[in-house]
Amino acid sequence: MPELPEVETIRRGLLKNVLRKKIVKVNILWGKSVKGDRAKFLGSVKKGFKNIGRIGKLLIFELNDTGKYMLVHLKMTGQLIYRSKRKLIAGGHKISDKDLENLPNQHTRLRFTFEDGSDLFFNDLRKFGYLKIADEKEKNRETAKFGINALSSDFTWKKFESLLAGKKTSIKAFLLNQKNIAGIGNIYADEVCFAAGVLPSRRADSLSESEKKKIFQNITKILEKAIECGGTTFRDYKDSEGKRGGYCDFLKVYGRAGLNCLKCGKNKLKKTKIAGRGSVYCPVCQK
DNA sequence: CTTCTTGTTACTGA
DNA sequence: ATCAGTAACAAGAA
């Protein structure tokens, strides 16, 4: 489930490999992954990538010449994987050479082939992710829907406090709402709440100054650490390959329901539904 | 077989 | 306006 750290890891990986390369072929294997007119998409995208930006979990590829953009949202299971002709490199998390050799696979929805024989694959098991072309105006309209980037230098304590002010919603719903802060998803929302010692169900306007401060500080701390680790790859975490986004080793609550709390060591982590999402917490360490 | 999972939007009702 | 809840999208795991 790519959230900000995973999407940022993918962005950085792709920056090294796909810019200014001529695209010789674009294969659309599942039409619905492309939103909007498909012929128009092909025409624009064939110009190649000039730069890659990101807001929250949305990737923004700047296209050559056209003044247009390719917006890519991975939703839950989307992947962007780059494969050079000789050396096999993932555009995000590490995956095994065997997996790379097997591309395209049954979940490959799009394939870009570059002049040098390398490929960029868009895989998406659940088919919720999408790619679409946007001009400057449409791109601005899309990005305007997002709140402040969680890792932007403008994301200050003062800003955070003003965003929270008057919110009657649960802190978990607040963190998940991309209109407040862009980039936090279910995994990191739970991790932030745990690190701050705050129950995810707590109403935002019931939080004390020090609780709010802890939440603010941990958003930055946890997301930065996760990027350093190359994100969290939950599915890889489950298999025994040993190839995974390294932040899995630091998860304290996500995916640990029923297991002992790593802080107090005694209590079992509980799982409930908050804001429509599975939420894991320690009923003792979080107040 | 049913239930649950995830990101996001759209919708309904309070 | 604000907020909670749910369906929808799709596929697979348990």
Coordinates of C-alpha atoms (C1' of nucleotides) in Angstrom, one line a residue:
Chain A
M1 CA 0.0 0.0 0.0
P2 CA 2.1 2.8 -1.2
E3 CA 2.0 5.9 1.0
L4 CA 4.3 8.9 0.9
P5 CA 7.5 7.1 1.7
E6 CA 6.9 4.4 -0.9
V7 CA 5.8 6.8 -3.6
E8 CA 8.8 9.0 -2.9
T9 CA 11.2 6.0 -3.0
I10 CA 9.7 5.1 -6.4
R11 CA 10.0 8.7 -7.6
R12 CA 13.7 8.8 -6.6
G13 CA 14.4 5.4 -8.3
L14 CA 12.8 6.5 -11.5
L15 CA 14.5 9.9 -11.6
K16 CA 17.8 8.0 -12.1
N17 CA 16.5 5.9 -14.9
V18 CA 13.8 7.2 -17.1
L19 CA 14.4 10.9 -17.7
R20 CA 15.0 12.1 -21.2
K21 CA 15.0 8.7 -22.7
K22 CA 13.2 8.2 -26.0
I23 CA 10.2 6.0 -25.7
V24 CA 9.8 3.7 -28.6
K25 CA 6.7 1.8 -27.6
V26 CA 3.8 2.0 -25.1
N27 CA 1.7 -1.1 -24.6
I28 CA -1.6 -0.7 -22.8
L29 CA -2.5 -4.2 -21.6
W30 CA -5.5 -3.1 -19.5
G31 CA -7.3 -0.1 -21.0
K32 CA -9.1 1.0 -17.9
S33 CA -5.8 1.8 -16.1
V34 CA -5.6 4.8 -18.5
K35 CA -8.2 7.5 -17.6
G36 CA -9.5 9.6 -20.5
D37 CA -8.8 9.3 -24.2
R38 CA -6.3 6.5 -24.9
A39 CA -5.1 7.8 -28.2
K40 CA -4.4 11.2 -26.7
F41 CA -2.6 9.5 -23.8
L42 CA -0.3 7.6 -26.2
G43 CA 0.4 10.7 -28.3
S44 CA 1.4 12.8 -25.2
V45 CA 3.3 10.1 -23.4
K46 CA 5.5 9.1 -26.3
K47 CA 7.3 12.4 -25.9
G48 CA 9.1 11.0 -22.9
F49 CA 9.6 12.2 -19.3
K50 CA 11.3 15.5 -18.5
N51 CA 11.0 15.4 -14.7
I52 CA 9.0 13.7 -11.9
G53 CA 7.3 15.4 -9.0
R54 CA 5.0 14.3 -6.3
I55 CA 2.2 15.6 -4.1
G56 CA 1.1 13.3 -1.4
K57 CA 0.8 9.9 -3.0
L58 CA 0.3 11.2 -6.6
L59 CA 3.2 11.1 -9.0
I60 CA 3.5 13.9 -11.5
F61 CA 5.6 13.1 -14.6
E62 CA 6.4 16.3 -16.6
L63 CA 6.4 15.4 -20.3
N64 CA 8.8 16.7 -22.9
D65 CA 7.7 19.4 -25.4
T66 CA 4.0 19.1 -24.9
G67 CA 3.7 21.2 -21.6
K68 CA 1.6 18.3 -20.4
Y69 CA 1.8 16.0 -17.5
M70 CA 1.2 12.3 -16.8
L71 CA -0.4 11.8 -13.4
V72 CA 0.0 8.4 -11.8
H73 CA -1.8 7.1 -8.7
L74 CA -0.8 3.7 -7.5
K75 CA -3.8 3.4 -5.0
M76 CA -3.4 0.1 -3.2
T77 CA -1.5 -2.3 -5.3
G78 CA 0.1 -0.2 -8.1
Q79 CA 3.8 -0.6 -8.9
L80 CA 6.1 1.2 -11.2
I81 CA 9.1 -1.1 -12.0
Y82 CA 12.0 -0.2 -14.1
R83 CA 14.0 -2.9 -15.8
S84 CA 17.2 -2.0 -17.7
K85 CA 18.4 -4.3 -20.4
R86 CA 21.3 -5.7 -18.5
K87 CA 21.0 -4.9 -14.9
L88 CA 17.7 -5.4 -13.2
I89 CA 16.7 -2.5 -11.0
A90 CA 13.3 -2.0 -9.4
G91 CA 11.8 1.5 -9.6
G92 CA 10.8 1.2 -6.0
H93 CA 11.3 -1.6 -3.6
K94 CA 13.7 -4.4 -4.1
I95 CA 12.2 -7.3 -5.9
S96 CA 13.9 -10.5 -6.9
D97 CA 15.6 -10.9 -10.3
K98 CA 13.3 -13.7 -11.0
D99 CA 10.3 -11.4 -10.6
L100 CA 11.9 -8.9 -12.9
E101 CA 12.6 -11.6 -15.5
N102 CA 9.0 -12.6 -15.4
L103 CA 7.8 -9.1 -16.4
P104 CA 5.4 -8.4 -17.9
N105 CA 3.2 -10.6 -15.6
Q106 CA -0.5 -11.1 -15.3
H107 CA -0.8 -7.9 -13.4
T108 CA 1.1 -5.7 -15.8
R109 CA -1.3 -3.1 -17.1
L110 CA 1.1 -0.8 -19.0
R111 CA 4.5 -1.1 -20.5
F112 CA 6.8 1.7 -21.7
T113 CA 9.8 0.6 -23.7
F114 CA 12.7 2.9 -24.1
E115 CA 15.2 3.2 -26.9
D116 CA 18.0 1.5 -25.0
G117 CA 15.9 -1.6 -24.5
S118 CA 14.9 -0.9 -20.9
D119 CA 11.3 -1.0 -19.8
L120 CA 9.0 0.7 -17.3
F121 CA 6.1 -1.5 -16.1
F122 CA 3.0 -0.4 -14.4
N123 CA 1.6 -3.4 -12.5
D124 CA -1.6 -3.3 -10.6
L125 CA -3.3 -6.4 -9.2
R126 CA -6.4 -4.7 -8.0
K127 CA -6.8 -2.3 -11.0
F128 CA -7.6 0.7 -8.8
G129 CA -4.5 2.7 -9.8
Y130 CA -4.5 4.9 -12.9
L131 CA -2.5 7.0 -15.3
K132 CA -3.8 10.1 -17.0
I133 CA -2.7 13.0 -19.1
A134 CA -3.3 16.5 -17.8
D135 CA -2.4 19.9 -19.1
E136 CA -1.2 22.6 -16.8
K137 CA -4.7 23.7 -15.8
E138 CA -5.9 20.2 -15.1
K139 CA -2.8 19.4 -13.2
N140 CA -3.2 22.5 -11.0
R141 CA -6.8 21.6 -10.4
E142 CA -5.8 18.1 -9.3
T143 CA -3.0 19.3 -7.0
A144 CA -5.2 22.0 -5.5
K145 CA -7.3 19.2 -3.9
F146 CA -4.4 18.2 -1.6
G147 CA -3.4 19.7 1.7
I148 CA 0.2 20.5 2.6
N149 CA 2.8 17.9 1.7
A150 CA 3.8 16.1 4.9
L151 CA 7.5 16.6 4.3
S152 CA 7.3 20.2 3.0
S153 CA 9.3 22.8 4.8
D154 CA 6.1 24.8 5.2
F155 CA 4.7 22.0 7.3
T156 CA 5.4 23.7 10.6
W157 CA 4.1 23.2 14.1
K158 CA 2.1 26.4 13.7
K159 CA 0.6 25.1 10.4
F160 CA -0.3 21.8 11.9
E161 CA -2.0 23.4 14.9
S162 CA -4.1 25.6 12.7
L163 CA -5.1 22.7 10.6
L164 CA -6.3 20.8 13.7
A165 CA -8.1 23.7 15.2
G166 CA -11.8 23.2 15.5
K167 CA -11.7 19.7 14.0
K168 CA -14.2 17.4 15.6
T169 CA -13.1 14.3 13.7
S170 CA -10.9 11.5 15.1
I171 CA -7.2 12.1 14.8
K172 CA -7.0 9.0 12.6
A173 CA -9.5 10.4 10.1
F174 CA -7.7 13.7 10.2
L175 CA -4.4 12.1 9.4
L176 CA -5.9 10.1 6.6
N177 CA -7.6 13.0 5.0
Q178 CA -5.4 14.1 2.1
K179 CA -7.0 17.6 2.2
N180 CA -5.4 18.2 5.6
I181 CA -1.9 16.7 5.1
A182 CA -0.9 14.9 1.9
G183 CA 0.8 11.5 2.0
I184 CA -0.3 9.7 5.1
G185 CA -2.1 6.4 4.7
N186 CA -3.3 3.7 7.0
I187 CA 0.1 2.3 8.0
Y188 CA 1.7 5.5 9.0
A189 CA -1.4 7.0 10.6
D190 CA -1.4 4.0 13.0
E191 CA 2.4 4.3 13.5
V192 CA 2.2 8.0 14.2
C193 CA -0.6 7.6 16.8
F194 CA 1.3 4.8 18.6
A195 CA 4.5 6.8 18.7
A196 CA 2.6 9.8 20.1
G197 CA 0.8 7.7 22.7
V198 CA -2.6 8.8 21.4
L199 CA -5.5 6.5 20.6
P200 CA -6.5 6.8 16.9
S201 CA -10.1 7.3 18.0
R202 CA -9.4 10.4 20.0
R203 CA -11.2 13.5 18.8
A204 CA -8.8 16.1 17.4
D205 CA -10.2 18.8 19.6
S206 CA -9.6 16.8 22.7
L207 CA -5.9 16.6 22.3
S208 CA -3.6 18.4 24.7
E209 CA -0.8 20.7 23.5
S210 CA 1.9 18.0 24.2
E211 CA -0.1 15.3 22.5
K212 CA -0.5 17.4 19.4
K213 CA 3.2 18.2 19.5
K214 CA 4.1 14.6 19.7
I215 CA 1.9 13.8 16.7
F216 CA 3.4 16.6 14.7
Q217 CA 6.9 15.6 15.5
N218 CA 6.3 11.9 14.8
I219 CA 4.8 12.6 11.4
T220 CA 8.0 14.0 10.1
K221 CA 10.2 11.6 12.0
I222 CA 8.4 8.4 10.9
L223 CA 8.0 9.4 7.3
E224 CA 11.6 10.5 7.0
K225 CA 12.9 7.3 8.6
A226 CA 10.6 5.3 6.3
I227 CA 12.0 7.0 3.2
E228 CA 15.5 6.2 4.4
C229 CA 14.5 2.6 4.6
G230 CA 13.0 2.6 1.2
G231 CA 9.5 2.4 2.4
T232 CA 7.4 -0.4 3.8
T233 CA 6.7 -3.4 1.6
F234 CA 4.1 -5.3 3.5
R235 CA 3.6 -8.1 1.1
D236 CA 7.3 -8.8 0.8
Y237 CA 7.4 -8.7 4.6
K238 CA 5.2 -11.8 4.6
D239 CA 7.3 -13.9 2.3
S240 CA 10.7 -15.2 3.1
E241 CA 12.7 -13.6 0.3
G242 CA 14.4 -11.1 2.6
K243 CA 13.7 -8.5 -0.1
R244 CA 11.6 -5.8 1.3
G245 CA 11.3 -2.1 2.0
G246 CA 13.2 -1.9 5.2
Y247 CA 10.7 0.0 7.3
C248 CA 8.8 -3.2 8.0
D249 CA 11.4 -3.9 10.7
F250 CA 10.3 -0.7 12.4
L251 CA 6.6 -1.1 12.3
K252 CA 5.3 -1.1 15.9
V253 CA 1.6 -1.7 15.4
Y254 CA 0.5 -2.1 11.8
G255 CA 0.0 -5.7 11.0
R256 CA 0.6 -6.7 14.6
A257 CA -2.9 -7.0 16.0
G258 CA -3.1 -9.6 18.7
L259 CA 0.7 -9.5 19.3
N260 CA 2.3 -8.0 22.4
C261 CA 2.9 -4.3 22.4
L262 CA 6.5 -3.6 21.8
K263 CA 6.6 -0.7 24.3
C264 CA 5.0 -2.1 27.4
G265 CA 5.7 -5.7 26.4
K266 CA 2.6 -7.0 28.2
N267 CA -0.6 -6.0 26.6
K268 CA -1.9 -7.4 23.3
L269 CA -2.4 -4.9 20.5
K270 CA -6.1 -4.4 19.7
K271 CA -7.7 -3.8 16.3
T272 CA -10.9 -1.9 15.7
K273 CA -12.3 0.0 12.8
I274 CA -11.9 3.8 12.9
A275 CA -12.7 6.1 10.0
G276 CA -13.6 3.0 8.1
R277 CA -10.1 1.6 8.3
G278 CA -8.6 -1.2 10.4
S279 CA -6.7 0.4 13.2
V280 CA -4.2 -1.2 15.5
Y281 CA -3.2 0.2 18.9
C282 CA -2.1 -0.6 22.4
P283 CA -5.0 0.1 24.8
V284 CA -2.5 0.8 27.6
C285 CA 0.3 2.8 26.0
Q286 CA -2.1 5.0 24.0
K287 CA -4.5 7.2 25.8
Chain B
dC1 C1' -19.5 -19.8 0.7
dT2 C1' -18.6 -15.2 3.4
dT3 C1' -15.7 -11.6 5.2
dC4 C1' -12.0 -8.6 5.1
dT5 C1' -8.4 -5.7 3.1
dT6 C1' -6.8 -1.0 0.9
dG7 C1' -7.1 4.7 -1.3
dT8 C1' -10.2 7.6 -2.8
dT9 C1' -14.5 9.6 -4.3
dA10 C1' -19.4 10.0 -4.2
dC11 C1' -23.3 9.9 -1.8
dT12 C1' -26.7 9.8 2.1
dG13 C1' -28.3 11.2 6.4
dA14 C1' -27.7 13.4 10.9
Chain C
dA1 C1' -20.8 23.6 6.6
dT2 C1' -19.1 19.2 9.2
dC3 C1' -18.9 14.6 10.2
dA4 C1' -19.9 9.5 10.2
dG5 C1' -21.0 5.7 7.5
dT6 C1' -21.2 3.1 3.4
dA7 C1' -21.0 1.7 -1.5
dA8 C1' -18.2 1.5 -5.3
dC9 C1' -14.0 0.2 -7.8
dA10 C1' -11.2 -5.2 -8.1
dA11 C1' -9.0 -9.3 -6.7
dG12 C1' -7.3 -12.3 -3.6
dA13 C1' -6.4 -14.2 1.2
dA14 C1' -8.3 -16.5 5.0

